[in-house]
Short mmCIF file of C-alpha atoms in Angstrom, two decimals:
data_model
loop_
_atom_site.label_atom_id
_atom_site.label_comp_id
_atom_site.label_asym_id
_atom_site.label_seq_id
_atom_site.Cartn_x
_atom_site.Cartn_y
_atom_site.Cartn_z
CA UNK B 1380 117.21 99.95 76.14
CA UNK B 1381 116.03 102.96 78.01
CA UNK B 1382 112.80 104.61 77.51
CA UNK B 1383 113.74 108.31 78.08
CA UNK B 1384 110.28 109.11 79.38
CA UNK B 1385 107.84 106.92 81.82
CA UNK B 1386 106.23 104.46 79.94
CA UNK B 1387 102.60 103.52 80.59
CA UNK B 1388 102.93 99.81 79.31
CA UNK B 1389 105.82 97.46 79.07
CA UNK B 1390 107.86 98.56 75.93
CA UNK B 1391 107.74 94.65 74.25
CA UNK B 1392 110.07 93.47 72.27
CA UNK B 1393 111.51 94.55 68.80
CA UNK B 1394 108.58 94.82 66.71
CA UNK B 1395 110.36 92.21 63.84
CA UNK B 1396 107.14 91.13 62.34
CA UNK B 1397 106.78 94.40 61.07
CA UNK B 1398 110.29 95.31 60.81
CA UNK B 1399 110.18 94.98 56.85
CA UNK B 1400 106.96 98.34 56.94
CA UNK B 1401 109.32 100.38 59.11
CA UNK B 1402 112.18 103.00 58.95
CA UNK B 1403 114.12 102.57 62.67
CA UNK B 1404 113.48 100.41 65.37
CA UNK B 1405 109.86 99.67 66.44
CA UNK B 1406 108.69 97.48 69.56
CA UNK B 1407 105.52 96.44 69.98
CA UNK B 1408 103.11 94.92 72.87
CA UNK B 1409 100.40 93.59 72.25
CA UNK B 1410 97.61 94.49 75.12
CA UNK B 1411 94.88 92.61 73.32
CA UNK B 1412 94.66 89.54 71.20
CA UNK B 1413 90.99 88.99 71.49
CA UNK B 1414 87.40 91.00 70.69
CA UNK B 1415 89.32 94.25 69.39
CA UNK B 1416 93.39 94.36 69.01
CA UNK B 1417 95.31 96.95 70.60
CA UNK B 1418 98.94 96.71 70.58
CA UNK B 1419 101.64 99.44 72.37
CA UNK B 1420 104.00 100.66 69.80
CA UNK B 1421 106.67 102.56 70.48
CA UNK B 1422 109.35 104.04 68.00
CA UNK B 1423 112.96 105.05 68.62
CA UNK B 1424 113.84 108.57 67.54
CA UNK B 1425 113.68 108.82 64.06
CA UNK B 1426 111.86 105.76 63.07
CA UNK B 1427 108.19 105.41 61.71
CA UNK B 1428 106.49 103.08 59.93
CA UNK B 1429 105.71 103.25 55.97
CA UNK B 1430 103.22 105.01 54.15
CA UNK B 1431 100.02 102.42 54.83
CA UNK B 1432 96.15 101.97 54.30
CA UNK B 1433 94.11 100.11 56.98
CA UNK B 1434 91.32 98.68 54.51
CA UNK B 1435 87.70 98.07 55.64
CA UNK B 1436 88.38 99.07 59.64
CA UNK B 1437 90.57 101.80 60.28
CA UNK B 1438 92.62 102.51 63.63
CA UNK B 1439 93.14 104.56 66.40
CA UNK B 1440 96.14 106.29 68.06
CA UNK B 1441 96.11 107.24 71.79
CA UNK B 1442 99.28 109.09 72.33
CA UNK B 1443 100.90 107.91 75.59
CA UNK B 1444 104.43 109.74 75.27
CA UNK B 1445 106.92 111.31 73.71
CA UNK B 1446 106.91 113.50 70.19
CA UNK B 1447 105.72 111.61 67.28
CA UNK B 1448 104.02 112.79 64.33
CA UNK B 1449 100.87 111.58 61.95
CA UNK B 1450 100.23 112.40 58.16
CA UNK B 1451 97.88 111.37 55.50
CA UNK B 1452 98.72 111.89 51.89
CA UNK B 1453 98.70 115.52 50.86
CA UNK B 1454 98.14 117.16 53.84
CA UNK B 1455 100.68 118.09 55.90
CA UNK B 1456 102.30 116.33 59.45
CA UNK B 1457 100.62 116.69 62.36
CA UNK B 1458 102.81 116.74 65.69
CA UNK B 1459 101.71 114.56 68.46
CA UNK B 1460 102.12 114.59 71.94
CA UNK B 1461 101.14 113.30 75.29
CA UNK B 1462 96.96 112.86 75.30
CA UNK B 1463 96.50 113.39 71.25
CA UNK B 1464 94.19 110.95 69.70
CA UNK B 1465 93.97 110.37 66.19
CA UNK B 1466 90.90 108.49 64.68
CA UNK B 1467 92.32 107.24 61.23
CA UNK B 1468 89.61 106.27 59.04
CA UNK B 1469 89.47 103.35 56.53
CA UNK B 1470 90.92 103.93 53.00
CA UNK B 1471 93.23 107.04 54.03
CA UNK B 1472 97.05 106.58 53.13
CA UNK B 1473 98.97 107.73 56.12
CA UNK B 1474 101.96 106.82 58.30
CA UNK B 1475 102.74 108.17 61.90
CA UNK B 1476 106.27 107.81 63.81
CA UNK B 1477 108.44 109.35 65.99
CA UNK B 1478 110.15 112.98 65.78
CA UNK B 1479 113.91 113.06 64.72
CA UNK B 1480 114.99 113.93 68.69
CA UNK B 1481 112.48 112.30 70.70
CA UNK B 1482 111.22 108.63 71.86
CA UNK B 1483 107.50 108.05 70.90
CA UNK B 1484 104.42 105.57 71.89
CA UNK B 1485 100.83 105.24 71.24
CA UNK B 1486 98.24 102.67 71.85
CA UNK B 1487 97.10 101.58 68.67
CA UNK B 1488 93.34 100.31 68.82
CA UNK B 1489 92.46 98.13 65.41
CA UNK B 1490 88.86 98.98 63.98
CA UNK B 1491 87.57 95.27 63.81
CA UNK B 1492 85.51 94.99 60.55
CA UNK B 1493 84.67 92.30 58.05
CA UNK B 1494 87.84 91.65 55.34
CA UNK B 1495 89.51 94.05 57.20
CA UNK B 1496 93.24 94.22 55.96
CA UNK B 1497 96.31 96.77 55.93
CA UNK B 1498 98.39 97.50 53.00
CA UNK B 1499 102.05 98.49 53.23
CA UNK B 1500 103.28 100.70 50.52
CA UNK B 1501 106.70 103.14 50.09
CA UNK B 1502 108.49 103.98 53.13
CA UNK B 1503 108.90 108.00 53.71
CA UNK B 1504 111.64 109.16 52.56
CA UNK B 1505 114.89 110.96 54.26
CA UNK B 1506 114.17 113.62 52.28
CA UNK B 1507 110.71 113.96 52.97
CA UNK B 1508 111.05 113.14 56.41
CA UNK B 1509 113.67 115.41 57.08
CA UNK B 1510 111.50 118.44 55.49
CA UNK B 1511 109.59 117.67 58.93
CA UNK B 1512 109.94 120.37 61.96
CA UNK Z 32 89.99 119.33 90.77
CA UNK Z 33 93.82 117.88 90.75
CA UNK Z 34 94.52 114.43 90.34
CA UNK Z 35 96.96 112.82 92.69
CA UNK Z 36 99.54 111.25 89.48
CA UNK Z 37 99.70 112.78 85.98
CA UNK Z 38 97.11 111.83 83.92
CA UNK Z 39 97.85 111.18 80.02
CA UNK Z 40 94.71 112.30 78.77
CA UNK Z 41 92.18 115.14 79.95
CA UNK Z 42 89.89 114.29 83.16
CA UNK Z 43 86.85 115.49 80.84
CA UNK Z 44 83.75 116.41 83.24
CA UNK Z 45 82.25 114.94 85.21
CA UNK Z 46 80.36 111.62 84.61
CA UNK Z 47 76.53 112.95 84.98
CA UNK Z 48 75.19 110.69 82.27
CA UNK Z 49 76.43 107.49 84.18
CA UNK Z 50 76.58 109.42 87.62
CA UNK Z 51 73.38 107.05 88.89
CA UNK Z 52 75.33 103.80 88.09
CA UNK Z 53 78.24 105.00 90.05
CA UNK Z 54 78.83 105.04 93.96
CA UNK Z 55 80.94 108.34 94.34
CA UNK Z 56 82.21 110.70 91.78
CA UNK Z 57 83.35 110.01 88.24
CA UNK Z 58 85.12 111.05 85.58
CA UNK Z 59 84.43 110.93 81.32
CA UNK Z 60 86.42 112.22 78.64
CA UNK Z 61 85.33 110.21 75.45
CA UNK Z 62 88.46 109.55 73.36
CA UNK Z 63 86.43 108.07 70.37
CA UNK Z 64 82.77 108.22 69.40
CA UNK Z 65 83.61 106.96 65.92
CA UNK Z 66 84.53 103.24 64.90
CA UNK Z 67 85.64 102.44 68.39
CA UNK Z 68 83.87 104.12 71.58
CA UNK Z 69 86.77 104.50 73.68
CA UNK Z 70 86.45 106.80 76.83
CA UNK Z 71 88.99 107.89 79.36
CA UNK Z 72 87.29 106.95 82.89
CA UNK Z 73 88.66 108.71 86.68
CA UNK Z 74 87.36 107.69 89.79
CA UNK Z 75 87.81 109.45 92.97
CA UNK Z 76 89.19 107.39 95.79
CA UNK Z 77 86.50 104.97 96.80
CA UNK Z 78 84.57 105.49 93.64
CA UNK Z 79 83.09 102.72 91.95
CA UNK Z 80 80.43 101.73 89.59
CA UNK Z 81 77.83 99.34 89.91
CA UNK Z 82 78.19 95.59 89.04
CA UNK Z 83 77.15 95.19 85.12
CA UNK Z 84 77.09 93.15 82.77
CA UNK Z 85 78.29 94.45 79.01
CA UNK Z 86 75.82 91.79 76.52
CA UNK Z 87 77.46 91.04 73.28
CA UNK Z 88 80.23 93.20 73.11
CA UNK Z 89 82.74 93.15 76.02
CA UNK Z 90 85.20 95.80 77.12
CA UNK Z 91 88.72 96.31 77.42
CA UNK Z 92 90.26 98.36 80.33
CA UNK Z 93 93.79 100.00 79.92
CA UNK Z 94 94.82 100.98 83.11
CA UNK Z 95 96.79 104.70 83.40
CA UNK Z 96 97.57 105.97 86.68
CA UNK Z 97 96.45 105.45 90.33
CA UNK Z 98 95.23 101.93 92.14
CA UNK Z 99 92.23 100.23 91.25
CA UNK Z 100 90.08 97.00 91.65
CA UNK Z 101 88.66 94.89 88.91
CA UNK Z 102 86.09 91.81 90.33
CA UNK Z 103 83.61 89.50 88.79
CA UNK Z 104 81.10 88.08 90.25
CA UNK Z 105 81.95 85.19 92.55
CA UNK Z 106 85.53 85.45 92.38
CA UNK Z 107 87.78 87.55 94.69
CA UNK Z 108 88.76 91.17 93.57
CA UNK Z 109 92.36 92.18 91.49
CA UNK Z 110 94.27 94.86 92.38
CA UNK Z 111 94.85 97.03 89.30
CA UNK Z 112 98.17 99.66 88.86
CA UNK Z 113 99.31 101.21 85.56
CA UNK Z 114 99.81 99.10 82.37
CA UNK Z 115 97.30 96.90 83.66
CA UNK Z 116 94.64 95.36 81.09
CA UNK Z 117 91.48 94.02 81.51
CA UNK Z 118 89.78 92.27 78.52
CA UNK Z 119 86.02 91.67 79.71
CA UNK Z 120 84.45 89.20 78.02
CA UNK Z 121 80.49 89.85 77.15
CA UNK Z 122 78.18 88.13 79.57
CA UNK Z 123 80.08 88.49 83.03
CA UNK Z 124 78.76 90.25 86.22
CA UNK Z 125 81.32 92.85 87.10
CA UNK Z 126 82.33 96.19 88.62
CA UNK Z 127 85.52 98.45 88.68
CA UNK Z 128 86.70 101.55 90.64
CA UNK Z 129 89.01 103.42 92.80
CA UNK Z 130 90.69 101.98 96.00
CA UNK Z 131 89.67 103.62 99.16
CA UNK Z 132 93.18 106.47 99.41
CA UNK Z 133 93.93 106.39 95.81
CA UNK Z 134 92.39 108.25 92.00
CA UNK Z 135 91.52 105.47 89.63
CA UNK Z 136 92.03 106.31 85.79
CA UNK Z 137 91.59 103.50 83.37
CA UNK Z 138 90.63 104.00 79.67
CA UNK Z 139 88.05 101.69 78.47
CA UNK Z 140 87.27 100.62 74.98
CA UNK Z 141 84.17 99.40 73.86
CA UNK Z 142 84.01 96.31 72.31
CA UNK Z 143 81.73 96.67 68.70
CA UNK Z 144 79.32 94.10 68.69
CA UNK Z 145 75.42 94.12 67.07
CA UNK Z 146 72.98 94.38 69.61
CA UNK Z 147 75.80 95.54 72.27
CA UNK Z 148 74.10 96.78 75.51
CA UNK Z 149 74.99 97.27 79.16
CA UNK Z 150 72.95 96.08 81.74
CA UNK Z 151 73.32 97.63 85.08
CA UNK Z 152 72.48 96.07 88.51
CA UNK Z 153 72.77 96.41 92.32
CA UNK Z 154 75.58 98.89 94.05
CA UNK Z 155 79.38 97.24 95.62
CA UNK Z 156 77.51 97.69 99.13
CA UNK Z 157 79.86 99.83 101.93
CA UNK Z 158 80.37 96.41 103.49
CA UNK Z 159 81.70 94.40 100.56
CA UNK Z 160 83.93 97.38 99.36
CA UNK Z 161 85.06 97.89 102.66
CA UNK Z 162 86.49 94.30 103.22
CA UNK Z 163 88.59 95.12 100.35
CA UNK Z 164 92.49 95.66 100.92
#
């Protein structure tokens, strides 16, 4: 499947281990198993991941492509592009995929911290996600 | 100053604070100062930093545009291209830059670790960078 802009790392494969968290196709490779995970996530147009808490640690986006978006819970979306960073902080209920029209990908760099742990919750809705411009 | 590919995240200015570590001209634009130090490094062709050693913590290089090398101590050099990734454990001699015609950009995250330090030694000498192909 084609990438419709030039990818910085290798795409992966389908992100299944997640699969059940997400809305659309994800793929995901991981860059670092050891010291501090990073993984390269990419989402088809459309998809994004489930409203989610990263307990204890926290993570961090670094937006390598394409048109994505980031929210946290009762504020509104905030577009993302080529260069954006986003420094998600433990605790905060948020979710962050791609734009209806456009590929997307970010490095995502995992806070480590003791009992660190993420919790899935609802996915965003059609409707909601729709709302989004 | 252009860079010779597109860079995905801003060149920042230039690296003064860690300019007398460095043989040639740098590059820092700090992507994270919170959780995770994660900074966005560009070398100019033949631009290189010192051999060092990173005590407890480590770092992890994710490699973005240009050619670079990556060598420890003792062991021959690697060529590095984009979607590279260096995970540097804690404890081990090495140095990284630019190749002699190319820009270098590599974003390196900072492994968290108590009592994390860098220790920096002697210069890659002309003649051992040279030899390099």
């Amino acid at each position: 499947m084609e990438n419709q802009y030039d990818a910085i790392f290798e795409i992966g494969d389908k992100n299944d281990k997640f699969a059940e968290y997400f809305v659309g196709q994800s793929y995901l490779n991981m860059l670092s198993t050891e010291r501090v995970g990073i993984g390269n996530v990419t989402f088809e147009p459309a998809c994004r991941n489930n409203w989610h808490i990263h307990h204890e640690g926290g993570q961090i986006l670094l937006v390598t492509g394409g048109e994505g978006y980031y929210q946290e819970w009762d504020k509104p979306a905030q577009k993302l592009t080529k260069g954006d960073v986003v420094n998600i902080p433990p605790e905060v209920k948020h979710w962050h995929g791609a734009t209806k029209n456009s590929w997307f990908t970010h490095i995502a760099v995992e806070v480590p911290a003791e009992g660190a742990w993420n919790e899935w919750l609802e996915p965003v809705t059609d409707e909601d996600y729709n709302k989004l411009s």
